[in-house]
Amino acid sequence: MSSDCIFCMIGVGSIKSEILYNNDTCFVIRDIDPKAPIHLLVIPYKHFGDLTNLTSDFYETLCDIFEAMKNMALQMQIKDTGYRIVINQGSNAGQQVEHLHVHMLAGKPLSTMG
Ligand code: AMP
Ligand code: ZN
């Protein structure tokens, strides 16, 4: 837990947010500033920071993130229409919150990358 981290605070409930799904290690909320009709954030309860600092203690969370994404794809009925999964890492990627998290974007055709 990082005391000044908004996602840590949502995880412990000190900032209220509707939790759409959770499992042992992560939870899902809607992005407050959506970039697509469906814009979800899959967030570990534990404060993992920079990707290059991840170690084997992240493995359970990694599995749970994929479990969460699978469940949300079904729950949001975007399994067949598709979705994009994004991790922003660092300033050039526009990362705003330095608590590792995964974006799920869906609900309209998304521009192709590159
Ligand atoms: P990133 O740029 O990858 O760090 O993404 C951080 C995301 O968190 C942004 O898309 C923000 O809109 C979103 N965000 C920030 N604060 C909140 C909040 N309180 N509830 C939901 N989403 C938030
Ligand atoms: Zn945090």
mmCIF file of N, CA, C and O and ligand atoms in Angstrom, residues 6-7 10 15-17 29-35 39 41 43 86-89 93-99 101 103, ligand 1:
data_model
loop_
_atom_site.group_PDB
_atom_site.id
_atom_site.type_symbol
_atom_site.label_atom_id
_atom_site.label_comp_id
_atom_site.label_asym_id
_atom_site.label_seq_id
_atom_site.Cartn_x
_atom_site.Cartn_y
_atom_site.Cartn_z
ATOM 1 N N ILE A 6 -3.886 6.534 -5.542
ATOM 2 C CA ILE A 6 -5.351 6.501 -5.664
ATOM 3 C C ILE A 6 -5.877 5.065 -5.826
ATOM 4 O O ILE A 6 -6.925 4.724 -5.274
ATOM 5 N N PHE A 7 -5.139 4.222 -6.540
ATOM 6 C CA PHE A 7 -5.627 2.854 -6.734
ATOM 7 C C PHE A 7 -5.480 2.029 -5.455
ATOM 8 O O PHE A 7 -6.315 1.170 -5.174
ATOM 9 N N ILE A 10 -8.504 3.082 -3.439
ATOM 10 C CA ILE A 10 -9.741 2.431 -3.916
ATOM 11 C C ILE A 10 -9.739 0.972 -3.465
ATOM 12 O O ILE A 10 -10.762 0.449 -3.011
ATOM 13 N N ILE A 15 -11.309 5.315 -0.773
ATOM 14 C CA ILE A 15 -11.983 6.090 -1.824
ATOM 15 C C ILE A 15 -13.010 5.160 -2.444
ATOM 16 O O ILE A 15 -12.681 4.029 -2.827
ATOM 17 N N LYS A 16 -14.245 5.617 -2.522
ATOM 18 C CA LYS A 16 -15.337 4.771 -3.008
ATOM 19 C C LYS A 16 -15.315 4.675 -4.535
ATOM 20 O O LYS A 16 -15.123 5.670 -5.224
ATOM 21 N N SER A 17 -15.514 3.466 -5.010
ATOM 22 C CA SER A 17 -15.636 3.239 -6.445
ATOM 23 C C SER A 17 -16.430 1.953 -6.607
ATOM 24 O O SER A 17 -16.302 1.037 -5.791
ATOM 25 N N ILE A 29 -12.703 -1.723 -12.007
ATOM 26 C CA ILE A 29 -13.586 -0.555 -11.945
ATOM 27 C C ILE A 29 -13.697 0.055 -13.344
ATOM 28 O O ILE A 29 -12.937 -0.293 -14.240
ATOM 29 N N ARG A 30 -14.656 0.969 -13.489
ATOM 30 C CA ARG A 30 -14.730 1.743 -14.734
ATOM 31 C C ARG A 30 -13.753 2.915 -14.657
ATOM 32 O O ARG A 30 -13.626 3.543 -13.599
ATOM 33 N N ASP A 31 -13.097 3.220 -15.785
ATOM 34 C CA ASP A 31 -12.219 4.390 -15.827
ATOM 35 C C ASP A 31 -13.071 5.649 -15.676
ATOM 36 O O ASP A 31 -14.123 5.782 -16.292
ATOM 37 N N ILE A 32 -12.587 6.569 -14.856
ATOM 38 C CA ILE A 32 -13.335 7.803 -14.583
ATOM 39 C C ILE A 32 -13.372 8.722 -15.807
ATOM 40 O O ILE A 32 -14.244 9.595 -15.913
ATOM 41 N N ASP A 33 -12.462 8.543 -16.738
ATOM 42 C CA ASP A 33 -12.355 9.384 -17.943
ATOM 43 C C ASP A 33 -12.281 8.456 -19.163
ATOM 44 O O ASP A 33 -11.213 8.279 -19.764
ATOM 45 N N PRO A 34 -13.416 7.837 -19.503
ATOM 46 C CA PRO A 34 -13.377 6.744 -20.485
ATOM 47 C C PRO A 34 -12.952 7.193 -21.880
ATOM 48 O O PRO A 34 -13.373 8.236 -22.363
ATOM 49 N N LYS A 35 -12.117 6.376 -22.510
ATOM 50 C CA LYS A 35 -11.648 6.631 -23.881
ATOM 51 C C LYS A 35 -12.395 5.774 -24.892
ATOM 52 O O LYS A 35 -12.060 5.785 -26.083
ATOM 53 N N HIS A 39 -14.695 1.200 -20.835
ATOM 54 C CA HIS A 39 -13.276 1.412 -20.479
ATOM 55 C C HIS A 39 -13.112 0.970 -19.023
ATOM 56 O O HIS A 39 -13.532 1.664 -18.091
ATOM 57 N N LEU A 41 -10.684 -0.779 -15.841
ATOM 58 C CA LEU A 41 -9.329 -0.881 -15.298
ATOM 59 C C LEU A 41 -9.255 -2.124 -14.428
ATOM 60 O O LEU A 41 -10.078 -2.291 -13.518
ATOM 61 N N ILE A 43 -7.055 -3.831 -11.731
ATOM 62 C CA ILE A 43 -6.068 -3.247 -10.809
ATOM 63 C C ILE A 43 -5.713 -4.255 -9.712
ATOM 64 O O ILE A 43 -6.610 -4.722 -8.991
ATOM 65 N N VAL A 86 -4.465 -2.775 -22.665
ATOM 66 C CA VAL A 86 -3.326 -1.840 -22.709
ATOM 67 C C VAL A 86 -2.711 -1.706 -21.320
ATOM 68 O O VAL A 86 -3.431 -1.595 -20.327
ATOM 69 N N ILE A 87 -1.378 -1.703 -21.273
ATOM 70 C CA ILE A 87 -0.660 -1.265 -20.079
ATOM 71 C C ILE A 87 0.202 -0.086 -20.479
ATOM 72 O O ILE A 87 1.015 -0.196 -21.411
ATOM 73 N N ASN A 88 0.017 1.033 -19.819
ATOM 74 C CA ASN A 88 0.899 2.181 -20.015
ATOM 75 C C ASN A 88 2.024 2.081 -18.994
ATOM 76 O O ASN A 88 1.766 1.950 -17.794
ATOM 77 N N GLN A 89 3.250 2.131 -19.472
ATOM 78 C CA GLN A 89 4.412 2.074 -18.578
ATOM 79 C C GLN A 89 5.298 3.287 -18.861
ATOM 80 O O GLN A 89 5.880 3.383 -19.943
ATOM 81 N N ALA A 93 4.508 6.667 -22.474
ATOM 82 C CA ALA A 93 3.245 5.953 -22.695
ATOM 83 C C ALA A 93 2.068 6.703 -22.078
ATOM 84 O O ALA A 93 0.921 6.251 -22.174
ATOM 85 N N GLY A 94 2.353 7.812 -21.426
ATOM 86 C CA GLY A 94 1.283 8.607 -20.830
ATOM 87 C C GLY A 94 0.767 8.061 -19.512
ATOM 88 O O GLY A 94 -0.359 8.380 -19.104
ATOM 89 N N GLN A 95 1.566 7.260 -18.825
ATOM 90 C CA GLN A 95 1.107 6.683 -17.556
ATOM 91 C C GLN A 95 0.852 7.797 -16.537
ATOM 92 O O GLN A 95 1.707 8.649 -16.305
ATOM 93 N N GLN A 96 -0.347 7.746 -15.955
ATOM 94 C CA GLN A 96 -0.740 8.761 -14.967
ATOM 95 C C GLN A 96 -0.664 8.219 -13.554
ATOM 96 O O GLN A 96 -0.369 8.962 -12.611
ATOM 97 N N VAL A 97 -1.007 6.961 -13.380
ATOM 98 C CA VAL A 97 -1.058 6.361 -12.039
ATOM 99 C C VAL A 97 0.005 5.268 -11.981
ATOM 100 O O VAL A 97 -0.075 4.279 -12.719
ATOM 101 N N GLU A 98 0.979 5.443 -11.090
ATOM 102 C CA GLU A 98 2.133 4.531 -11.057
ATOM 103 C C GLU A 98 1.858 3.308 -10.186
ATOM 104 O O GLU A 98 2.637 2.970 -9.290
ATOM 105 N N HIS A 99 0.712 2.736 -10.414
ATOM 106 C CA HIS A 99 0.300 1.486 -9.758
ATOM 107 C C HIS A 99 -0.120 0.600 -10.921
ATOM 108 O O HIS A 99 -1.100 0.916 -11.611
ATOM 109 N N HIS A 101 -1.566 -1.444 -13.719
ATOM 110 C CA HIS A 101 -2.978 -1.743 -13.998
ATOM 111 C C HIS A 101 -3.136 -1.974 -15.490
ATOM 112 O O HIS A 101 -2.294 -1.555 -16.295
ATOM 113 N N HIS A 103 -5.767 -1.624 -18.820
ATOM 114 C CA HIS A 103 -6.974 -1.033 -19.400
ATOM 115 C C HIS A 103 -7.645 -2.063 -20.307
ATOM 116 O O HIS A 103 -6.965 -2.760 -21.074
HETATM 117 P P1 AMP B 1 -2.663 5.337 -16.894
HETATM 118 O O1 AMP B 1 -2.563 6.551 -17.753
HETATM 119 O O2 AMP B 1 -2.386 4.064 -17.632
HETATM 120 O O3 AMP B 1 -1.854 5.479 -15.621
HETATM 121 O O4 AMP B 1 -4.192 5.216 -16.485
HETATM 122 C C1 AMP B 1 -4.734 5.758 -15.337
HETATM 123 C C2 AMP B 1 -6.207 5.830 -15.569
HETATM 124 O O5 AMP B 1 -6.842 5.954 -14.318
HETATM 125 C C3 AMP B 1 -6.654 7.026 -16.420
HETATM 126 O O6 AMP B 1 -7.303 6.547 -17.593
HETATM 127 C C4 AMP B 1 -7.609 7.777 -15.495
HETATM 128 O O7 AMP B 1 -8.720 8.302 -16.178
HETATM 129 C C5 AMP B 1 -8.000 6.705 -14.500
HETATM 130 N N1 AMP B 1 -8.404 7.175 -13.178
HETATM 131 C C6 AMP B 1 -7.784 8.069 -12.387
HETATM 132 N N2 AMP B 1 -8.431 8.196 -11.207
HETATM 133 C C7 AMP B 1 -9.479 7.351 -11.254
HETATM 134 C C8 AMP B 1 -10.537 7.021 -10.355
HETATM 135 N N3 AMP B 1 -10.649 7.596 -9.151
HETATM 136 N N4 AMP B 1 -11.449 6.101 -10.740
HETATM 137 C C9 AMP B 1 -11.359 5.522 -11.958
HETATM 138 N N5 AMP B 1 -10.387 5.778 -12.845
HETATM 139 C C10 AMP B 1 -9.467 6.697 -12.515
#
